[in-house]
Amino acid sequence: MGASNADEELRLLDDVLRSLPPAAVNDLLTLRLCPQCILRLFGKYGPIYTHYSRISTVLAEVVQHQPSSDDPLLKESANEDGICSVCFGILQFICVDEKQTLVNKGCASDFAALIYELARKDGHQADSLSLEVSIPPIIVENENAVRLSMKQKYSSEDWFQEMLQSEFISVKDALKLSITEPLETLLGVKSGSSSFRVRLTYTSSEMPMKTDNGKENNQGSKKRKIGRRSEITDTEVHLKQCSDSLQEIKSFRPLEKISACSLEVLCSSTPIYIGGRYLKYSRNVSQSRWIIDDERMGEASVEEIVGTSILPLCKGDNYKFHAAGREDIDVRMLGSGRPFLLEIQNPRMLPSELSLKEMETKINSLEGKLVKVKNLKVVDEQGWTLMREGEAEKQKQYAALVWISRQLEDKDLVTISSLKDLKLLQRTPVRVLHRRSPLEREKIIHSMSIEKMSGSTQYFLLHLCTQAGTYIKEFVHGDLGRTYPSLGSILGCRVEILQLDVTDVKMDCFLTE
Ligand SMILES: [Zn+2]
């Protein structure tokens, strides 16, 4: 901005300030409102009103020839700290930080720098910004009370009627308006609906006053969530209601000792999701962390191997592992793997394609090689939907090592491979009855085949393609008749399952990089 523009701006500011009604300005100064709050009450808000010292000077000039209030209450309680009696310092950028230190930043850009520093320390790399502000109810009450006092005294004046027409800017909106731009500049991003949130929570030890009739006068605070428009309407309604029963209302009196609000700054990011597929080569690794009576089941879990590796890459606070279905701890997961999503909570950074590729290599070369991952990539919420939708419809392929109580005959191979889309009734398996409700489900075995093993007539490999959710172990041994038909009932002998592998999960999800 050129010098002449700046001069022009200051001239404009002076004109606005000098047009304000001196008596009312004097009242507000006497009530110890900060310049920002005074201007807000007159509906003046914008970039030109950020020249705080100029405003203070000119406002003092405006009221120079006005006698100061003789109200002894106001005189005695002169506020040494100069903290505004309405916004409690919020619009003066005065607050008490988390170390209980009084912070006085004086201007919006210095205050924005403070917030920026906190976000940077927390390690966030923002690509946009969403700013949220929460203020204590007492401040809303202060605002209402001051406006009411003005109405009581000046409602017949033209400027007051004019003021009612202009948009009232709340402390919350005024703070947002003043710090958003400097914060955008510092972070190098634009604000809007963002995955990166900065939340400023102001709290005060002061509680909203009770009015004489005992009704709590905090109408504004109950409706904190409402938008600016309806807040205005509410205040108008409130003012009208108040004027109808003036006797019951206390006009605004500043507190004797005003303490700055405590400020908590919380920076957070919405979760990101890393999709991929995992393979599990161990019969002693569970899908999720599995602890019974403080004792770990199995030597590790897919969840922990994948989660603890990827979490530091995104600099997140925590992770959640979601998979499309599950296999038992003693079942290997082979073939193209099982789709999963890793949810990273409060991530500080979005991993690059390259870093995910490197992470894949790192996980796949971990000692023991219990678990492998593939096709890792950052996915949006649609990835979630895709996985959940696919899960219900998917088909799964298995290979089971099976023993039968008699010799395997060639006609068994024909019998088994001729069965297509075989319908089963499965009652909840005995082994999961303690955690699943007893139900009867119909499931389908799409196809089966027997692969003979050389040198054995009672052991063979059974390949199956089934509907999702079929209990394979139970289909093989029959589960005391709870699954029917079963391989045992079809072959007419006793059948046991020794080992099981998932050889494929037929889903399109995360199948490619
Ligand atoms: Zn103020």
PDB file of N, CA, C and O in Angstrom, residues 79 233 429 458:
ATOM      1  N   ASN A  79      -9.398   0.703  36.369  1.00  0.00           N
ATOM      2  CA  ASN A  79      -8.725  -0.566  36.113  1.00  0.00           C
ATOM      3  C   ASN A  79      -7.285  -0.316  35.680  1.00  0.00           C
ATOM      4  O   ASN A  79      -7.026   0.159  34.596  1.00  0.00           O
ATOM      5  N   THR A 233     -30.420 -11.282  15.693  1.00  0.00           N
ATOM      6  CA  THR A 233     -31.852 -11.338  15.900  1.00  0.00           C
ATOM      7  C   THR A 233     -32.149 -11.608  17.374  1.00  0.00           C
ATOM      8  O   THR A 233     -32.985 -10.959  17.986  1.00  0.00           O
ATOM      9  N   PRO A 429     -20.680 -71.120  15.394  1.00  0.00           N
ATOM     10  CA  PRO A 429     -19.760 -72.155  15.851  1.00  0.00           C
ATOM     11  C   PRO A 429     -19.579 -72.190  17.367  1.00  0.00           C
ATOM     12  O   PRO A 429     -19.635 -71.141  18.016  1.00  0.00           O
ATOM     13  N   GLN A 458      -4.714 -90.307   3.192  1.00  0.00           N
ATOM     14  CA  GLN A 458      -5.705 -89.770   4.137  1.00  0.00           C
ATOM     15  C   GLN A 458      -5.567 -88.258   4.342  1.00  0.00           C
ATOM     16  O   GLN A 458      -6.435 -87.645   4.953  1.00  0.00           O
TER      17      GLN A 458
END
